[in-house]
């Protein structure tokens, strides 16, 4: 699950997608070693799509459609895995802000 930033789309969503590649993919790599179910994979794909479209995500988004269409995040992931996502999302929002606004 790698998202790349092309030169023509490196606005806020582009920077977020680049951060996603480093953050969520590292979480995903650890989870792949443990084995992901098809439902978990689908849920992570929804997250990637949302971030690619919006540039960032908050945990509260995961408790609304389309994320809830097949169940709640709590049904797919452990509390520890959900906390890992929370940390990645926080980091992603920080990286998505332009440097002059982040200061």
PDB file of N, CA and C in Angstrom:
ATOM      1  N   UNK A   1       0.842  -1.151   0.000  1.00  0.00           N
ATOM      2  CA  UNK A   1       0.000   0.000   0.000  1.00  0.00           C
ATOM      3  C   UNK A   1       0.898   1.227   0.000  1.00  0.00           C
ATOM      4  N   UNK A   2       1.351   1.628  -1.153  1.00  0.00           N
ATOM      5  CA  UNK A   2       2.236   2.780  -1.259  1.00  0.00           C
ATOM      6  C   UNK A   2       1.559   3.862  -2.067  1.00  0.00           C
ATOM      7  N   UNK A   3       1.594   5.080  -1.570  1.00  0.00           N
ATOM      8  CA  UNK A   3       1.035   6.220  -2.256  1.00  0.00           C
ATOM      9  C   UNK A   3       2.193   7.146  -2.572  1.00  0.00           C
ATOM     10  N   UNK A   4       2.280   7.600  -3.811  1.00  0.00           N
ATOM     11  CA  UNK A   4       3.386   8.490  -4.167  1.00  0.00           C
ATOM     12  C   UNK A   4       2.860   9.868  -4.507  1.00  0.00           C
ATOM     13  N   UNK A   5       3.732  10.841  -4.432  1.00  0.00           N
ATOM     14  CA  UNK A   5       3.380  12.225  -4.712  1.00  0.00           C
ATOM     15  C   UNK A   5       4.005  12.631  -6.033  1.00  0.00           C
ATOM     16  N   UNK A   6       3.168  12.947  -7.012  1.00  0.00           N
ATOM     17  CA  UNK A   6       3.676  13.415  -8.295  1.00  0.00           C
ATOM     18  C   UNK A   6       3.837  14.924  -8.233  1.00  0.00           C
ATOM     19  N   UNK A   7       4.752  15.448  -9.017  1.00  0.00           N
ATOM     20  CA  UNK A   7       5.074  16.873  -8.963  1.00  0.00           C
ATOM     21  C   UNK A   7       3.843  17.758  -9.146  1.00  0.00           C
ATOM     22  N   UNK A   8       2.915  17.367  -9.990  1.00  0.00           N
ATOM     23  CA  UNK A   8       1.766  18.222 -10.271  1.00  0.00           C
ATOM     24  C   UNK A   8       0.707  18.203  -9.165  1.00  0.00           C
ATOM     25  N   UNK A   9       0.797  17.284  -8.233  1.00  0.00           N
ATOM     26  CA  UNK A   9      -0.222  17.194  -7.191  1.00  0.00           C
ATOM     27  C   UNK A   9       0.387  17.244  -5.793  1.00  0.00           C
ATOM     28  N   UNK A  10       1.461  17.984  -5.617  1.00  0.00           N
ATOM     29  CA  UNK A  10       2.117  18.026  -4.309  1.00  0.00           C
ATOM     30  C   UNK A  10       1.591  19.161  -3.441  1.00  0.00           C
ATOM     31  N   UNK A  11       0.303  19.436  -3.510  1.00  0.00           N
ATOM     32  CA  UNK A  11      -0.325  20.358  -2.582  1.00  0.00           C
ATOM     33  C   UNK A  11      -0.500  19.638  -1.265  1.00  0.00           C
ATOM     34  N   UNK A  12      -1.416  20.092  -0.455  1.00  0.00           N
ATOM     35  CA  UNK A  12      -1.656  19.464   0.849  1.00  0.00           C
ATOM     36  C   UNK A  12      -1.936  17.969   0.719  1.00  0.00           C
ATOM     37  N   UNK A  13      -2.874  17.540  -0.144  1.00  0.00           N
ATOM     38  CA  UNK A  13      -3.093  16.093  -0.265  1.00  0.00           C
ATOM     39  C   UNK A  13      -1.850  15.337  -0.706  1.00  0.00           C
ATOM     40  N   UNK A  14      -1.054  15.925  -1.573  1.00  0.00           N
ATOM     41  CA  UNK A  14       0.166  15.262  -2.020  1.00  0.00           C
ATOM     42  C   UNK A  14       1.150  15.057  -0.896  1.00  0.00           C
ATOM     43  N   UNK A  15       1.334  16.083  -0.072  1.00  0.00           N
ATOM     44  CA  UNK A  15       2.235  15.948   1.067  1.00  0.00           C
ATOM     45  C   UNK A  15       1.701  14.915   2.043  1.00  0.00           C
ATOM     46  N   UNK A  16       0.397  14.884   2.229  1.00  0.00           N
ATOM     47  CA  UNK A  16      -0.196  13.909   3.139  1.00  0.00           C
ATOM     48  C   UNK A  16       0.006  12.505   2.606  1.00  0.00           C
ATOM     49  N   UNK A  17      -0.160  12.327   1.315  1.00  0.00           N
ATOM     50  CA  UNK A  17       0.016  10.997   0.732  1.00  0.00           C
ATOM     51  C   UNK A  17       1.450  10.526   0.901  1.00  0.00           C
ATOM     52  N   UNK A  18       2.404  11.452   0.787  1.00  0.00           N
ATOM     53  CA  UNK A  18       3.799  11.089   1.000  1.00  0.00           C
ATOM     54  C   UNK A  18       4.005  10.650   2.449  1.00  0.00           C
ATOM     55  N   UNK A  19       3.430  11.376   3.380  1.00  0.00           N
ATOM     56  CA  UNK A  19       3.505  10.990   4.787  1.00  0.00           C
ATOM     57  C   UNK A  19       2.821   9.660   5.030  1.00  0.00           C
ATOM     58  N   UNK A  20       1.747   9.434   4.317  1.00  0.00           N
ATOM     59  CA  UNK A  20       1.030   8.162   4.438  1.00  0.00           C
ATOM     60  C   UNK A  20       1.918   7.010   4.035  1.00  0.00           C
ATOM     61  N   UNK A  21       2.665   7.180   2.974  1.00  0.00           N
ATOM     62  CA  UNK A  21       3.537   6.104   2.507  1.00  0.00           C
ATOM     63  C   UNK A  21       4.512   5.698   3.604  1.00  0.00           C
ATOM     64  N   UNK A  22       5.044   6.671   4.332  1.00  0.00           N
ATOM     65  CA  UNK A  22       5.990   6.353   5.390  1.00  0.00           C
ATOM     66  C   UNK A  22       5.324   5.878   6.666  1.00  0.00           C
ATOM     67  N   UNK A  23       4.167   6.459   7.004  1.00  0.00           N
ATOM     68  CA  UNK A  23       3.508   6.130   8.251  1.00  0.00           C
ATOM     69  C   UNK A  23       2.638   4.897   8.195  1.00  0.00           C
ATOM     70  N   UNK A  24       1.605   4.939   7.365  1.00  0.00           N
ATOM     71  CA  UNK A  24       0.663   3.832   7.313  1.00  0.00           C
ATOM     72  C   UNK A  24       1.296   2.586   6.722  1.00  0.00           C
ATOM     73  N   UNK A  25       2.207   2.745   5.774  1.00  0.00           N
ATOM     74  CA  UNK A  25       2.828   1.557   5.192  1.00  0.00           C
ATOM     75  C   UNK A  25       3.711   0.841   6.210  1.00  0.00           C
ATOM     76  N   UNK A  26       4.319   1.580   7.140  1.00  0.00           N
ATOM     77  CA  UNK A  26       5.120   0.912   8.164  1.00  0.00           C
ATOM     78  C   UNK A  26       4.227   0.132   9.128  1.00  0.00           C
ATOM     79  N   UNK A  27       3.083   0.705   9.466  1.00  0.00           N
ATOM     80  CA  UNK A  27       2.113  -0.015  10.291  1.00  0.00           C
ATOM     81  C   UNK A  27       1.615  -1.224   9.513  1.00  0.00           C
ATOM     82  N   UNK A  28       1.285  -0.999   8.244  1.00  0.00           N
ATOM     83  CA  UNK A  28       0.764  -2.070   7.407  1.00  0.00           C
ATOM     84  C   UNK A  28       1.770  -3.208   7.284  1.00  0.00           C
ATOM     85  N   UNK A  29       3.047  -2.898   7.138  1.00  0.00           N
ATOM     86  CA  UNK A  29       4.077  -3.934   7.014  1.00  0.00           C
ATOM     87  C   UNK A  29       4.099  -4.832   8.249  1.00  0.00           C
ATOM     88  N   UNK A  30       4.013  -4.219   9.415  1.00  0.00           N
ATOM     89  CA  UNK A  30       4.000  -5.006  10.648  1.00  0.00           C
ATOM     90  C   UNK A  30       2.758  -5.882  10.709  1.00  0.00           C
ATOM     91  N   UNK A  31       1.621  -5.330  10.266  1.00  0.00           N
ATOM     92  CA  UNK A  31       0.381  -6.088  10.291  1.00  0.00           C
ATOM     93  C   UNK A  31       0.374  -7.211   9.269  1.00  0.00           C
ATOM     94  N   UNK A  32       1.003  -6.984   8.118  1.00  0.00           N
ATOM     95  CA  UNK A  32       1.059  -8.020   7.088  1.00  0.00           C
ATOM     96  C   UNK A  32       1.800  -9.238   7.611  1.00  0.00           C
ATOM     97  N   UNK A  33       2.853  -8.984   8.390  1.00  0.00           N
ATOM     98  CA  UNK A  33       3.596 -10.100   8.972  1.00  0.00           C
ATOM     99  C   UNK A  33       2.698 -10.932   9.887  1.00  0.00           C
ATOM    100  N   UNK A  34       1.776 -10.275  10.593  1.00  0.00           N
ATOM    101  CA  UNK A  34       0.838 -10.990  11.458  1.00  0.00           C
ATOM    102  C   UNK A  34      -0.305 -11.578  10.646  1.00  0.00           C
ATOM    103  N   UNK A  35      -0.523 -11.060   9.449  1.00  0.00           N
ATOM    104  CA  UNK A  35      -1.596 -11.514   8.573  1.00  0.00           C
ATOM    105  C   UNK A  35      -2.835 -10.643   8.699  1.00  0.00           C
ATOM    106  N   UNK A  36      -3.260 -10.063   7.589  1.00  0.00           N
ATOM    107  CA  UNK A  36      -4.462  -9.238   7.549  1.00  0.00           C
ATOM    108  C   UNK A  36      -5.603 -10.038   6.938  1.00  0.00           C
ATOM    109  N   UNK A  37      -6.789  -9.852   7.470  1.00  0.00           N
ATOM    110  CA  UNK A  37      -7.961 -10.465   6.864  1.00  0.00           C
ATOM    111  C   UNK A  37      -8.392  -9.606   5.678  1.00  0.00           C
ATOM    112  N   UNK A  38      -9.265 -10.131   4.854  1.00  0.00           N
ATOM    113  CA  UNK A  38      -9.759  -9.346   3.720  1.00  0.00           C
ATOM    114  C   UNK A  38     -10.544  -8.128   4.210  1.00  0.00           C
ATOM    115  N   UNK A  39     -11.239  -8.244   5.320  1.00  0.00           N
ATOM    116  CA  UNK A  39     -11.982  -7.107   5.879  1.00  0.00           C
ATOM    117  C   UNK A  39     -11.031  -6.017   6.371  1.00  0.00           C
ATOM    118  N   UNK A  40      -9.918  -6.419   6.990  1.00  0.00           N
ATOM    119  CA  UNK A  40      -8.928  -5.430   7.435  1.00  0.00           C
ATOM    120  C   UNK A  40      -8.290  -4.742   6.233  1.00  0.00           C
ATOM    121  N   UNK A  41      -7.964  -5.514   5.217  1.00  0.00           N
ATOM    122  CA  UNK A  41      -7.366  -4.949   4.011  1.00  0.00           C
ATOM    123  C   UNK A  41      -8.316  -3.954   3.371  1.00  0.00           C
ATOM    124  N   UNK A  42      -9.582  -4.305   3.272  1.00  0.00           N
ATOM    125  CA  UNK A  42     -10.584  -3.395   2.709  1.00  0.00           C
ATOM    126  C   UNK A  42     -10.656  -2.104   3.529  1.00  0.00           C
ATOM    127  N   UNK A  43     -10.654  -2.227   4.840  1.00  0.00           N
ATOM    128  CA  UNK A  43     -10.736  -1.061   5.711  1.00  0.00           C
ATOM    129  C   UNK A  43      -9.524  -0.153   5.508  1.00  0.00           C
ATOM    130  N   UNK A  44      -8.335  -0.734   5.432  1.00  0.00           N
ATOM    131  CA  UNK A  44      -7.126   0.063   5.205  1.00  0.00           C
ATOM    132  C   UNK A  44      -7.156   0.725   3.829  1.00  0.00           C
ATOM    133  N   UNK A  45      -7.700   0.031   2.844  1.00  0.00           N
ATOM    134  CA  UNK A  45      -7.841   0.631   1.508  1.00  0.00           C
ATOM    135  C   UNK A  45      -8.758   1.849   1.556  1.00  0.00           C
ATOM    136  N   UNK A  46      -9.836   1.772   2.331  1.00  0.00           N
ATOM    137  CA  UNK A  46     -10.730   2.920   2.491  1.00  0.00           C
ATOM    138  C   UNK A  46      -9.997   4.104   3.118  1.00  0.00           C
ATOM    139  N   UNK A  47      -9.147   3.807   4.099  1.00  0.00           N
ATOM    140  CA  UNK A  47      -8.364   4.866   4.744  1.00  0.00           C
ATOM    141  C   UNK A  47      -7.444   5.537   3.735  1.00  0.00           C
ATOM    142  N   UNK A  48      -6.736   4.736   2.956  1.00  0.00           N
ATOM    143  CA  UNK A  48      -5.815   5.282   1.955  1.00  0.00           C
ATOM    144  C   UNK A  48      -6.577   6.138   0.950  1.00  0.00           C
ATOM    145  N   UNK A  49      -7.708   5.659   0.475  1.00  0.00           N
ATOM    146  CA  UNK A  49      -8.510   6.422  -0.480  1.00  0.00           C
ATOM    147  C   UNK A  49      -8.968   7.750   0.112  1.00  0.00           C
ATOM    148  N   UNK A  50      -9.410   7.717   1.365  1.00  0.00           N
ATOM    149  CA  UNK A  50      -9.877   8.936   2.032  1.00  0.00           C
ATOM    150  C   UNK A  50      -8.738   9.948   2.143  1.00  0.00           C
ATOM    151  N   UNK A  51      -7.579   9.484   2.555  1.00  0.00           N
ATOM    152  CA  UNK A  51      -6.441  10.387   2.726  1.00  0.00           C
ATOM    153  C   UNK A  51      -5.972  10.926   1.375  1.00  0.00           C
ATOM    154  N   UNK A  52      -5.966  10.086   0.363  1.00  0.00           N
ATOM    155  CA  UNK A  52      -5.559  10.551  -0.970  1.00  0.00           C
ATOM    156  C   UNK A  52      -6.504  11.648  -1.468  1.00  0.00           C
ATOM    157  N   UNK A  53      -7.768  11.541  -1.128  1.00  0.00           N
ATOM    158  CA  UNK A  53      -8.761  12.527  -1.566  1.00  0.00           C
ATOM    159  C   UNK A  53      -8.739  13.790  -0.710  1.00  0.00           C
ATOM    160  N   UNK A  54      -8.589  13.633   0.605  1.00  0.00           N
ATOM    161  CA  UNK A  54      -8.747  14.753   1.530  1.00  0.00           C
ATOM    162  C   UNK A  54      -7.445  15.292   2.111  1.00  0.00           C
ATOM    163  N   UNK A  55      -6.381  14.530   2.026  1.00  0.00           N
ATOM    164  CA  UNK A  55      -5.095  14.987   2.532  1.00  0.00           C
ATOM    165  C   UNK A  55      -4.822  14.636   3.979  1.00  0.00           C
ATOM    166  N   UNK A  56      -5.820  14.212   4.716  1.00  0.00           N
ATOM    167  CA  UNK A  56      -5.657  13.863   6.122  1.00  0.00           C
ATOM    168  C   UNK A  56      -6.889  13.110   6.576  1.00  0.00           C
ATOM    169  N   UNK A  57      -6.861  12.597   7.794  1.00  0.00           N
ATOM    170  CA  UNK A  57      -7.995  11.878   8.368  1.00  0.00           C
ATOM    171  C   UNK A  57      -7.919  11.975   9.881  1.00  0.00           C
ATOM    172  N   UNK A  58      -9.058  11.944  10.510  1.00  0.00           N
ATOM    173  CA  UNK A  58      -9.152  11.899  11.975  1.00  0.00           C
ATOM    174  C   UNK A  58      -9.842  10.606  12.366  1.00  0.00           C
ATOM    175  N   UNK A  59      -9.613  10.174  13.574  1.00  0.00           N
ATOM    176  CA  UNK A  59     -10.219   8.934  14.056  1.00  0.00           C
ATOM    177  C   UNK A  59     -11.742   8.987  13.951  1.00  0.00           C
ATOM    178  N   UNK A  60     -12.344  10.135  14.169  1.00  0.00           N
ATOM    179  CA  UNK A  60     -13.803  10.243  14.126  1.00  0.00           C
ATOM    180  C   UNK A  60     -14.361   9.888  12.753  1.00  0.00           C
ATOM    181  N   UNK A  61     -13.571  10.075  11.700  1.00  0.00           N
ATOM    182  CA  UNK A  61     -14.029   9.689  10.362  1.00  0.00           C
ATOM    183  C   UNK A  61     -14.266   8.186  10.258  1.00  0.00           C
ATOM    184  N   UNK A  62     -13.513   7.422  11.030  1.00  0.00           N
ATOM    185  CA  UNK A  62     -13.604   5.964  10.952  1.00  0.00           C
ATOM    186  C   UNK A  62     -14.893   5.417  11.555  1.00  0.00           C
ATOM    187  N   UNK A  63     -15.652   6.275  12.195  1.00  0.00           N
ATOM    188  CA  UNK A  63     -16.918   5.858  12.805  1.00  0.00           C
ATOM    189  C   UNK A  63     -18.121   6.383  12.020  1.00  0.00           C
ATOM    190  N   UNK A  64     -17.873   6.744  10.751  1.00  0.00           N
ATOM    191  CA  UNK A  64     -18.918   7.219   9.840  1.00  0.00           C
ATOM    192  C   UNK A  64     -18.764   6.477   8.517  1.00  0.00           C
ATOM    193  N   UNK A  65     -19.820   6.538   7.689  1.00  0.00           N
ATOM    194  CA  UNK A  65     -19.745   5.943   6.347  1.00  0.00           C
ATOM    195  C   UNK A  65     -18.649   6.649   5.560  1.00  0.00           C
ATOM    196  N   UNK A  66     -17.943   5.979   4.712  1.00  0.00           N
ATOM    197  CA  UNK A  66     -18.095   4.597   4.259  1.00  0.00           C
ATOM    198  C   UNK A  66     -17.406   3.568   5.164  1.00  0.00           C
ATOM    199  N   UNK A  67     -16.719   4.040   6.194  1.00  0.00           N
ATOM    200  CA  UNK A  67     -15.945   3.125   7.043  1.00  0.00           C
ATOM    201  C   UNK A  67     -16.831   2.166   7.839  1.00  0.00           C
ATOM    202  N   UNK A  68     -18.048   2.570   8.138  1.00  0.00           N
ATOM    203  CA  UNK A  68     -18.940   1.742   8.943  1.00  0.00           C
ATOM    204  C   UNK A  68     -19.838   0.833   8.101  1.00  0.00           C
ATOM    205  N   UNK A  69     -19.704   0.892   6.791  1.00  0.00           N
ATOM    206  CA  UNK A  69     -20.579   0.097   5.918  1.00  0.00           C
ATOM    207  C   UNK A  69     -20.469  -1.405   6.166  1.00  0.00           C
ATOM    208  N   UNK A  70     -19.310  -1.865   6.589  1.00  0.00           N
ATOM    209  CA  UNK A  70     -19.100  -3.300   6.838  1.00  0.00           C
ATOM    210  C   UNK A  70     -18.829  -3.616   8.303  1.00  0.00           C
ATOM    211  N   UNK A  71     -18.991  -2.620   9.162  1.00  0.00           N
ATOM    212  CA  UNK A  71     -18.735  -2.811  10.584  1.00  0.00           C
ATOM    213  C   UNK A  71     -17.883  -1.682  11.122  1.00  0.00           C
ATOM    214  N   UNK A  72     -17.658  -1.712  12.422  1.00  0.00           N
ATOM    215  CA  UNK A  72     -16.844  -0.682  13.070  1.00  0.00           C
ATOM    216  C   UNK A  72     -15.375  -1.088  13.083  1.00  0.00           C
ATOM    217  N   UNK A  73     -14.504  -0.102  13.147  1.00  0.00           N
ATOM    218  CA  UNK A  73     -13.068  -0.363  13.207  1.00  0.00           C
ATOM    219  C   UNK A  73     -12.739  -1.297  14.370  1.00  0.00           C
ATOM    220  N   UNK A  74     -13.487  -1.164  15.462  1.00  0.00           N
ATOM    221  CA  UNK A  74     -13.272  -2.004  16.644  1.00  0.00           C
ATOM    222  C   UNK A  74     -13.534  -3.484  16.351  1.00  0.00           C
ATOM    223  N   UNK A  75     -14.309  -3.757  15.302  1.00  0.00           N
ATOM    224  CA  UNK A  75     -14.582  -5.139  14.903  1.00  0.00           C
ATOM    225  C   UNK A  75     -13.416  -5.750  14.121  1.00  0.00           C
ATOM    226  N   UNK A  76     -12.577  -4.903  13.546  1.00  0.00           N
ATOM    227  CA  UNK A  76     -11.511  -5.369  12.658  1.00  0.00           C
ATOM    228  C   UNK A  76     -10.127  -5.361  13.291  1.00  0.00           C
ATOM    229  N   UNK A  77      -9.900  -4.420  14.223  1.00  0.00           N
ATOM    230  CA  UNK A  77      -8.570  -4.220  14.772  1.00  0.00           C
ATOM    231  C   UNK A  77      -8.600  -4.216  16.297  1.00  0.00           C
ATOM    232  N   UNK A  78      -7.464  -4.568  16.886  1.00  0.00           N
ATOM    233  CA  UNK A  78      -7.327  -4.536  18.342  1.00  0.00           C
ATOM    234  C   UNK A  78      -7.167  -3.090  18.805  1.00  0.00           C
ATOM    235  N   UNK A  79      -7.310  -2.876  20.103  1.00  0.00           N
ATOM    236  CA  UNK A  79      -7.106  -1.534  20.656  1.00  0.00           C
ATOM    237  C   UNK A  79      -5.700  -1.029  20.361  1.00  0.00           C
ATOM    238  N   UNK A  80      -4.722  -1.909  20.420  1.00  0.00           N
ATOM    239  CA  UNK A  80      -3.333  -1.515  20.150  1.00  0.00           C
ATOM    240  C   UNK A  80      -3.159  -1.101  18.688  1.00  0.00           C
ATOM    241  N   UNK A  81      -3.780  -1.821  17.777  1.00  0.00           N
ATOM    242  CA  UNK A  81      -3.681  -1.482  16.355  1.00  0.00           C
ATOM    243  C   UNK A  81      -4.394  -0.156  16.057  1.00  0.00           C
ATOM    244  N   UNK A  82      -5.514   0.068  16.720  1.00  0.00           N
ATOM    245  CA  UNK A  82      -6.236   1.331  16.552  1.00  0.00           C
ATOM    246  C   UNK A  82      -5.383   2.484  17.071  1.00  0.00           C
ATOM    247  N   UNK A  83      -4.688   2.272  18.161  1.00  0.00           N
ATOM    248  CA  UNK A  83      -3.797   3.312  18.691  1.00  0.00           C
ATOM    249  C   UNK A  83      -2.651   3.583  17.720  1.00  0.00           C
ATOM    250  N   UNK A  84      -2.123   2.550  17.079  1.00  0.00           N
ATOM    251  CA  UNK A  84      -1.082   2.734  16.058  1.00  0.00           C
ATOM    252  C   UNK A  84      -1.603   3.625  14.932  1.00  0.00           C
ATOM    253  N   UNK A  85      -2.822   3.391  14.497  1.00  0.00           N
ATOM    254  CA  UNK A  85      -3.415   4.229  13.452  1.00  0.00           C
ATOM    255  C   UNK A  85      -3.567   5.665  13.932  1.00  0.00           C
ATOM    256  N   UNK A  86      -3.991   5.839  15.173  1.00  0.00           N
ATOM    257  CA  UNK A  86      -4.160   7.190  15.737  1.00  0.00           C
ATOM    258  C   UNK A  86      -2.836   7.966  15.672  1.00  0.00           C
ATOM    259  N   UNK A  87      -1.740   7.312  16.015  1.00  0.00           N
ATOM    260  CA  UNK A  87      -0.423   7.954  15.975  1.00  0.00           C
ATOM    261  C   UNK A  87      -0.052   8.308  14.539  1.00  0.00           C
ATOM    262  N   UNK A  88      -0.300   7.402  13.609  1.00  0.00           N
ATOM    263  CA  UNK A  88       0.003   7.665  12.200  1.00  0.00           C
ATOM    264  C   UNK A  88      -0.824   8.836  11.694  1.00  0.00           C
ATOM    265  N   UNK A  89      -2.113   8.887  12.033  1.00  0.00           N
ATOM    266  CA  UNK A  89      -2.971   9.982  11.573  1.00  0.00           C
ATOM    267  C   UNK A  89      -2.490  11.321  12.120  1.00  0.00           C
ATOM    268  N   UNK A  90      -2.087  11.339  13.386  1.00  0.00           N
ATOM    269  CA  UNK A  90      -1.584  12.569  13.999  1.00  0.00           C
ATOM    270  C   UNK A  90      -0.320  13.041  13.272  1.00  0.00           C
ATOM    271  N   UNK A  91       0.574  12.111  13.003  1.00  0.00           N
ATOM    272  CA  UNK A  91       1.809  12.433  12.286  1.00  0.00           C
ATOM    273  C   UNK A  91       1.493  12.917  10.879  1.00  0.00           C
ATOM    274  N   UNK A  92       0.557  12.268  10.243  1.00  0.00           N
ATOM    275  CA  UNK A  92       0.163  12.627   8.884  1.00  0.00           C
ATOM    276  C   UNK A  92      -0.378  14.047   8.819  1.00  0.00           C
ATOM    277  N   UNK A  93      -1.226  14.423   9.755  1.00  0.00           N
ATOM    278  CA  UNK A  93      -1.762  15.789   9.772  1.00  0.00           C
ATOM    279  C   UNK A  93      -0.635  16.797   9.932  1.00  0.00           C
ATOM    280  N   UNK A  94       0.340  16.490  10.776  1.00  0.00           N
ATOM    281  CA  UNK A  94       1.477  17.389  10.975  1.00  0.00           C
ATOM    282  C   UNK A  94       2.283  17.540   9.701  1.00  0.00           C
ATOM    283  N   UNK A  95       2.536  16.431   9.033  1.00  0.00           N
ATOM    284  CA  UNK A  95       3.313  16.481   7.782  1.00  0.00           C
ATOM    285  C   UNK A  95       2.547  17.122   6.647  1.00  0.00           C
ATOM    286  N   UNK A  96       1.218  17.088   6.703  1.00  0.00           N
ATOM    287  CA  UNK A  96       0.398  17.634   5.613  1.00  0.00           C
ATOM    288  C   UNK A  96       0.376  19.153   5.630  1.00  0.00           C
ATOM    289  N   UNK A  97       0.688  19.763   6.785  1.00  0.00           N
ATOM    290  CA  UNK A  97       0.682  21.220   6.881  1.00  0.00           C
ATOM    291  C   UNK A  97       1.924  21.772   6.209  1.00  0.00           C
ATOM    292  N   UNK A  98       1.769  22.832   5.414  1.00  0.00           N
ATOM    293  CA  UNK A  98       2.945  23.492   4.851  1.00  0.00           C
ATOM    294  C   UNK A  98       3.871  23.958   5.971  1.00  0.00           C
ATOM    295  N   UNK A  99       5.172  23.910   5.736  1.00  0.00           N
ATOM    296  CA  UNK A  99       6.158  24.231   6.765  1.00  0.00           C
ATOM    297  C   UNK A  99       5.939  25.612   7.382  1.00  0.00           C
ATOM    298  N   UNK A 100       5.556  26.592   6.565  1.00  0.00           N
ATOM    299  CA  UNK A 100       5.377  27.952   7.095  1.00  0.00           C
ATOM    300  C   UNK A 100       4.144  28.055   7.987  1.00  0.00           C
ATOM    301  N   UNK A 101       3.168  27.163   7.849  1.00  0.00           N
ATOM    302  CA  UNK A 101       1.982  27.184   8.695  1.00  0.00           C
ATOM    303  C   UNK A 101       2.153  26.305   9.930  1.00  0.00           C
ATOM    304  N   UNK A 102       3.021  25.305   9.847  1.00  0.00           N
ATOM    305  CA  UNK A 102       3.209  24.360  10.953  1.00  0.00           C
ATOM    306  C   UNK A 102       3.945  25.000  12.122  1.00  0.00           C
ATOM    307  N   UNK A 103       4.699  26.050  11.873  1.00  0.00           N
ATOM    308  CA  UNK A 103       5.492  26.683  12.931  1.00  0.00           C
ATOM    309  C   UNK A 103       4.673  27.505  13.877  1.00  0.00           C
TER     310      UNK A 103
END
